[in-house]
Amino acid sequence: MNDTQPTTVWGPAAATGIGSMPGTDAREAAKAVTGSFEAPEHLPHLPELPARGPGADMLGRTTGLLAEMYVHLEPSGWRISDRPGRDTRRARAWLGEDLDAIEEFTQGLGEAGRPRGLKVSVVGPWTLAAGVERRNGEAMLGDPGAVRDLAASLAEGLAGHLADVRRRVPGAVPVLQLDEPSLTAVLTGRVRTASGYRTHPAVDRAVVESTLRELLAVHDGPTVVHSCAAGVPVGLLRRAGADGISLDFSLLTERDDEVIGEAVEDGVTLFAGVVPATEGDGRALSDPAGSVGGVRSLWRRLGLSPGLLAESVVVTPTCGLAGASPAYARQALAHCARAARSLADNPQ
C-alpha cells in the first residue's frame, strides 16, 4: 500500500461520488459535487460528463491522457491511431473544461487546517486494454506486448495529469481512482473478440496484479480501484497496493466476507456503493440509516470493532450517476453524506 495514509485526506463518516454525473455543463457538475461534499470529512471528485458525447465517455476521456499513443473513433469503438486527430483533441479539450470547473469550485480546499482529498478517476489498464482496439480491430487485450505498451503510456500520461491537478488545486491531495469494470471479465476469460464468437483467454492473475501494482505506484498519494461489476477480486486489489476498494455493495454475498475482512484488517478502506445510481420508487433516499444497514450487518459478521466502522468505510452511490436526472444526482450525493454520518452516529 502507498505510504500516504488515506485518513489524512478524508475523515470518519466520509462520503464521495464515483465519477460520472448527468448533463453537459462542467460548472454545474463541479458545483453539485463540491456543494454536496463541502464538509472536511468528505471526498469531492472530479466529475465526468459522458452525455457530451465521444471523448467525454469513460474510455475516450482516458485515452486522451495517453502519452505518445493516440486513438480515433470507429463504429466499433476506440482504435489506436498513428497520430493525434480530432477525437484526441476533443477528449483533451473536455477534460480541460472539467479541470477548469473543479479548479473554480475548490479554491481554498485545504484551508480548514488539514489536507483535503480530491478524487480523480481514470480507466485502469485492464479495462482500457479490453475496450481499445488495435489497428486490426481486435482488443489490445489479445496482445501482451500491446498491453504493456498501453500500461506504460497510461502511467506516463497519468503522472502528468496528477501534476496538473496539484498545480490547479494547490490545497488538494489527489486521490487516484482506477475504474476497472472489465477486470473480472479479463480474469475469467469473458472478454469477447471482434467477431463475437470467441473470447480472449483469461489473463494470468499474477500479470494482472503486477500491472495494477506498477500503475498504482505512479501516484505517491492514496489510491482506489473501482468496479461496479460482480465478482470484484478484492484480494488481488489489496495485494496490488490499493488503499481503497470501491464496489457495488448490493452485489456482495456472504462468500465475499472473508476477503473483505482481510482487506479491512490490512488497512484497506471499503468504498461501499449503497445508494442507487438511478431513480427507483422514491423510497431509496428516505432513510439514510437504512441505506447502510447492510454495511453494519457485514461488520457484525466479520466481528470487527463497531468503533472502526466509520473510519474504514466511505459511502458512495452504487455506480456512476450519468444515467440519473440532475436533480436525483444531487439528492443521491447528499444522501451519501447523510448515510455516512449515520454510520458514525450509530455504528451498531
PDB file of N, CA, C and O in Angstrom, residues 20-54:
ATOM      1  N   SER A  20     -18.975   9.771 -12.752  1.00  0.00           N
ATOM      2  CA  SER A  20     -19.821  10.384 -13.770  1.00  0.00           C
ATOM      3  C   SER A  20     -21.023  11.092 -13.158  1.00  0.00           C
ATOM      4  O   SER A  20     -21.540  10.708 -12.112  1.00  0.00           O
ATOM      5  N   MET A  21     -21.428  12.154 -13.866  1.00  0.00           N
ATOM      6  CA  MET A  21     -22.602  12.941 -13.497  1.00  0.00           C
ATOM      7  C   MET A  21     -23.442  13.170 -14.748  1.00  0.00           C
ATOM      8  O   MET A  21     -22.933  13.094 -15.864  1.00  0.00           O
ATOM      9  N   PRO A  22     -24.732  13.476 -14.586  1.00  0.00           N
ATOM     10  CA  PRO A  22     -25.571  13.740 -15.758  1.00  0.00           C
ATOM     11  C   PRO A  22     -25.321  15.133 -16.325  1.00  0.00           C
ATOM     12  O   PRO A  22     -24.727  15.997 -15.671  1.00  0.00           O
ATOM     13  N   GLY A  23     -25.783  15.341 -17.550  1.00  0.00           N
ATOM     14  CA  GLY A  23     -25.716  16.667 -18.139  1.00  0.00           C
ATOM     15  C   GLY A  23     -24.437  16.925 -18.906  1.00  0.00           C
ATOM     16  O   GLY A  23     -23.588  16.042 -19.067  1.00  0.00           O
ATOM     17  N   THR A  24     -24.311  18.170 -19.367  1.00  0.00           N
ATOM     18  CA  THR A  24     -23.167  18.554 -20.193  1.00  0.00           C
ATOM     19  C   THR A  24     -22.456  19.801 -19.685  1.00  0.00           C
ATOM     20  O   THR A  24     -21.515  20.272 -20.322  1.00  0.00           O
ATOM     21  N   ASP A  25     -22.884  20.339 -18.563  1.00  0.00           N
ATOM     22  CA  ASP A  25     -22.327  21.578 -18.028  1.00  0.00           C
ATOM     23  C   ASP A  25     -21.303  21.261 -16.938  1.00  0.00           C
ATOM     24  O   ASP A  25     -21.663  20.833 -15.840  1.00  0.00           O
ATOM     25  N   ALA A  26     -20.033  21.478 -17.250  1.00  0.00           N
ATOM     26  CA  ALA A  26     -18.970  21.129 -16.306  1.00  0.00           C
ATOM     27  C   ALA A  26     -19.061  21.945 -15.024  1.00  0.00           C
ATOM     28  O   ALA A  26     -18.797  21.430 -13.927  1.00  0.00           O
ATOM     29  N   ARG A  27     -19.442  23.207 -15.121  1.00  0.00           N
ATOM     30  CA  ARG A  27     -19.526  24.055 -13.931  1.00  0.00           C
ATOM     31  C   ARG A  27     -20.650  23.588 -13.014  1.00  0.00           C
ATOM     32  O   ARG A  27     -20.480  23.554 -11.783  1.00  0.00           O
ATOM     33  N   GLU A  28     -21.787  23.239 -13.590  1.00  0.00           N
ATOM     34  CA  GLU A  28     -22.900  22.763 -12.766  1.00  0.00           C
ATOM     35  C   GLU A  28     -22.541  21.460 -12.061  1.00  0.00           C
ATOM     36  O   GLU A  28     -22.897  21.249 -10.898  1.00  0.00           O
ATOM     37  N   ALA A  29     -21.845  20.573 -12.761  1.00  0.00           N
ATOM     38  CA  ALA A  29     -21.447  19.305 -12.149  1.00  0.00           C
ATOM     39  C   ALA A  29     -20.451  19.534 -11.023  1.00  0.00           C
ATOM     40  O   ALA A  29     -20.559  18.932  -9.942  1.00  0.00           O
ATOM     41  N   ALA A  30     -19.469  20.389 -11.260  1.00  0.00           N
ATOM     42  CA  ALA A  30     -18.479  20.674 -10.218  1.00  0.00           C
ATOM     43  C   ALA A  30     -19.131  21.336  -9.006  1.00  0.00           C
ATOM     44  O   ALA A  30     -18.797  21.031  -7.851  1.00  0.00           O
ATOM     45  N   LYS A  31     -20.080  22.212  -9.268  1.00  0.00           N
ATOM     46  CA  LYS A  31     -20.795  22.879  -8.177  1.00  0.00           C
ATOM     47  C   LYS A  31     -21.590  21.874  -7.352  1.00  0.00           C
ATOM     48  O   LYS A  31     -21.617  21.939  -6.113  1.00  0.00           O
ATOM     49  N   ALA A  32     -22.240  20.933  -8.035  1.00  0.00           N
ATOM     50  CA  ALA A  32     -23.042  19.924  -7.332  1.00  0.00           C
ATOM     51  C   ALA A  32     -22.164  19.031  -6.460  1.00  0.00           C
ATOM     52  O   ALA A  32     -22.504  18.736  -5.311  1.00  0.00           O
ATOM     53  N   VAL A  33     -21.031  18.602  -6.997  1.00  0.00           N
ATOM     54  CA  VAL A  33     -20.139  17.710  -6.251  1.00  0.00           C
ATOM     55  C   VAL A  33     -19.531  18.422  -5.056  1.00  0.00           C
ATOM     56  O   VAL A  33     -19.543  17.905  -3.927  1.00  0.00           O
ATOM     57  N   THR A  34     -18.969  19.592  -5.274  1.00  0.00           N
ATOM     58  CA  THR A  34     -18.303  20.295  -4.167  1.00  0.00           C
ATOM     59  C   THR A  34     -19.309  20.772  -3.131  1.00  0.00           C
ATOM     60  O   THR A  34     -19.006  20.803  -1.934  1.00  0.00           O
ATOM     61  N   GLY A  35     -20.526  21.119  -3.568  1.00  0.00           N
ATOM     62  CA  GLY A  35     -21.547  21.516  -2.610  1.00  0.00           C
ATOM     63  C   GLY A  35     -22.025  20.363  -1.751  1.00  0.00           C
ATOM     64  O   GLY A  35     -22.286  20.520  -0.553  1.00  0.00           O
ATOM     65  N   SER A  36     -22.113  19.175  -2.350  1.00  0.00           N
ATOM     66  CA  SER A  36     -22.556  18.000  -1.590  1.00  0.00           C
ATOM     67  C   SER A  36     -21.506  17.522  -0.605  1.00  0.00           C
ATOM     68  O   SER A  36     -21.827  16.984   0.452  1.00  0.00           O
ATOM     69  N   PHE A  37     -20.233  17.713  -0.958  1.00  0.00           N
ATOM     70  CA  PHE A  37     -19.140  17.173  -0.150  1.00  0.00           C
ATOM     71  C   PHE A  37     -18.223  18.281   0.379  1.00  0.00           C
ATOM     72  O   PHE A  37     -17.006  18.163   0.381  1.00  0.00           O
ATOM     73  N   GLU A  38     -18.841  19.381   0.830  1.00  0.00           N
ATOM     74  CA  GLU A  38     -18.044  20.506   1.306  1.00  0.00           C
ATOM     75  C   GLU A  38     -17.505  20.292   2.718  1.00  0.00           C
ATOM     76  O   GLU A  38     -16.511  20.909   3.104  1.00  0.00           O
ATOM     77  N   ALA A  39     -18.129  19.410   3.497  1.00  0.00           N
ATOM     78  CA  ALA A  39     -17.637  19.155   4.853  1.00  0.00           C
ATOM     79  C   ALA A  39     -16.248  18.531   4.786  1.00  0.00           C
ATOM     80  O   ALA A  39     -15.952  17.747   3.882  1.00  0.00           O
ATOM     81  N   PRO A  40     -15.366  18.858   5.730  1.00  0.00           N
ATOM     82  CA  PRO A  40     -13.962  18.428   5.627  1.00  0.00           C
ATOM     83  C   PRO A  40     -13.748  16.926   5.658  1.00  0.00           C
ATOM     84  O   PRO A  40     -12.717  16.450   5.194  1.00  0.00           O
ATOM     85  N   GLU A  41     -14.701  16.151   6.182  1.00  0.00           N
ATOM     86  CA  GLU A  41     -14.502  14.698   6.215  1.00  0.00           C
ATOM     87  C   GLU A  41     -14.776  14.043   4.865  1.00  0.00           C
ATOM     88  O   GLU A  41     -14.371  12.896   4.639  1.00  0.00           O
ATOM     89  N   HIS A  42     -15.448  14.752   3.955  1.00  0.00           N
ATOM     90  CA  HIS A  42     -15.862  14.141   2.697  1.00  0.00           C
ATOM     91  C   HIS A  42     -14.778  14.251   1.619  1.00  0.00           C
ATOM     92  O   HIS A  42     -13.779  14.946   1.768  1.00  0.00           O
ATOM     93  N   LEU A  43     -15.024  13.559   0.515  1.00  0.00           N
ATOM     94  CA  LEU A  43     -14.044  13.457  -0.563  1.00  0.00           C
ATOM     95  C   LEU A  43     -14.688  13.886  -1.881  1.00  0.00           C
ATOM     96  O   LEU A  43     -15.313  13.072  -2.561  1.00  0.00           O
ATOM     97  N   PRO A  44     -14.580  15.166  -2.258  1.00  0.00           N
ATOM     98  CA  PRO A  44     -15.106  15.583  -3.558  1.00  0.00           C
ATOM     99  C   PRO A  44     -14.321  14.927  -4.695  1.00  0.00           C
ATOM    100  O   PRO A  44     -13.198  14.470  -4.505  1.00  0.00           O
ATOM    101  N   HIS A  45     -14.936  14.887  -5.874  1.00  0.00           N
ATOM    102  CA  HIS A  45     -14.276  14.236  -7.001  1.00  0.00           C
ATOM    103  C   HIS A  45     -14.411  15.071  -8.266  1.00  0.00           C
ATOM    104  O   HIS A  45     -15.313  15.916  -8.373  1.00  0.00           O
ATOM    105  N   LEU A  46     -13.528  14.846  -9.200  1.00  0.00           N
ATOM    106  CA  LEU A  46     -13.586  15.494 -10.500  1.00  0.00           C
ATOM    107  C   LEU A  46     -14.684  14.824 -11.324  1.00  0.00           C
ATOM    108  O   LEU A  46     -14.560  13.652 -11.666  1.00  0.00           O
ATOM    109  N   PRO A  47     -15.760  15.541 -11.674  1.00  0.00           N
ATOM    110  CA  PRO A  47     -16.867  14.894 -12.396  1.00  0.00           C
ATOM    111  C   PRO A  47     -16.503  14.545 -13.846  1.00  0.00           C
ATOM    112  O   PRO A  47     -15.661  15.201 -14.474  1.00  0.00           O
ATOM    113  N   GLU A  48     -17.166  13.522 -14.341  1.00  0.00           N
ATOM    114  CA  GLU A  48     -17.105  13.137 -15.748  1.00  0.00           C
ATOM    115  C   GLU A  48     -18.502  13.326 -16.336  1.00  0.00           C
ATOM    116  O   GLU A  48     -19.491  13.007 -15.678  1.00  0.00           O
ATOM    117  N   LEU A  49     -18.576  13.813 -17.577  1.00  0.00           N
ATOM    118  CA  LEU A  49     -19.872  14.106 -18.200  1.00  0.00           C
ATOM    119  C   LEU A  49     -19.989  13.388 -19.541  1.00  0.00           C
ATOM    120  O   LEU A  49     -19.840  14.001 -20.605  1.00  0.00           O
ATOM    121  N   PRO A  50     -20.258  12.091 -19.534  1.00  0.00           N
ATOM    122  CA  PRO A  50     -20.290  11.330 -20.789  1.00  0.00           C
ATOM    123  C   PRO A  50     -21.413  11.749 -21.739  1.00  0.00           C
ATOM    124  O   PRO A  50     -21.347  11.447 -22.931  1.00  0.00           O
ATOM    125  N   ALA A  51     -22.434  12.474 -21.252  1.00  0.00           N
ATOM    126  CA  ALA A  51     -23.519  12.898 -22.131  1.00  0.00           C
ATOM    127  C   ALA A  51     -23.048  13.868 -23.209  1.00  0.00           C
ATOM    128  O   ALA A  51     -23.748  14.088 -24.201  1.00  0.00           O
ATOM    129  N   ARG A  52     -21.859  14.435 -23.055  1.00  0.00           N
ATOM    130  CA  ARG A  52     -21.337  15.341 -24.082  1.00  0.00           C
ATOM    131  C   ARG A  52     -20.971  14.596 -25.356  1.00  0.00           C
ATOM    132  O   ARG A  52     -20.836  15.206 -26.407  1.00  0.00           O
ATOM    133  N   GLY A  53     -20.780  13.278 -25.256  1.00  0.00           N
ATOM    134  CA  GLY A  53     -20.502  12.503 -26.452  1.00  0.00           C
ATOM    135  C   GLY A  53     -19.129  11.867 -26.441  1.00  0.00           C
ATOM    136  O   GLY A  53     -18.409  11.904 -25.431  1.00  0.00           O
ATOM    137  N   PRO A  54     -18.739  11.253 -27.569  1.00  0.00           N
ATOM    138  CA  PRO A  54     -17.443  10.565 -27.656  1.00  0.00           C
ATOM    139  C   PRO A  54     -16.289  11.480 -27.259  1.00  0.00           C
ATOM    140  O   PRO A  54     -16.212  12.627 -27.686  1.00  0.00           O
TER     141      PRO A  54
END
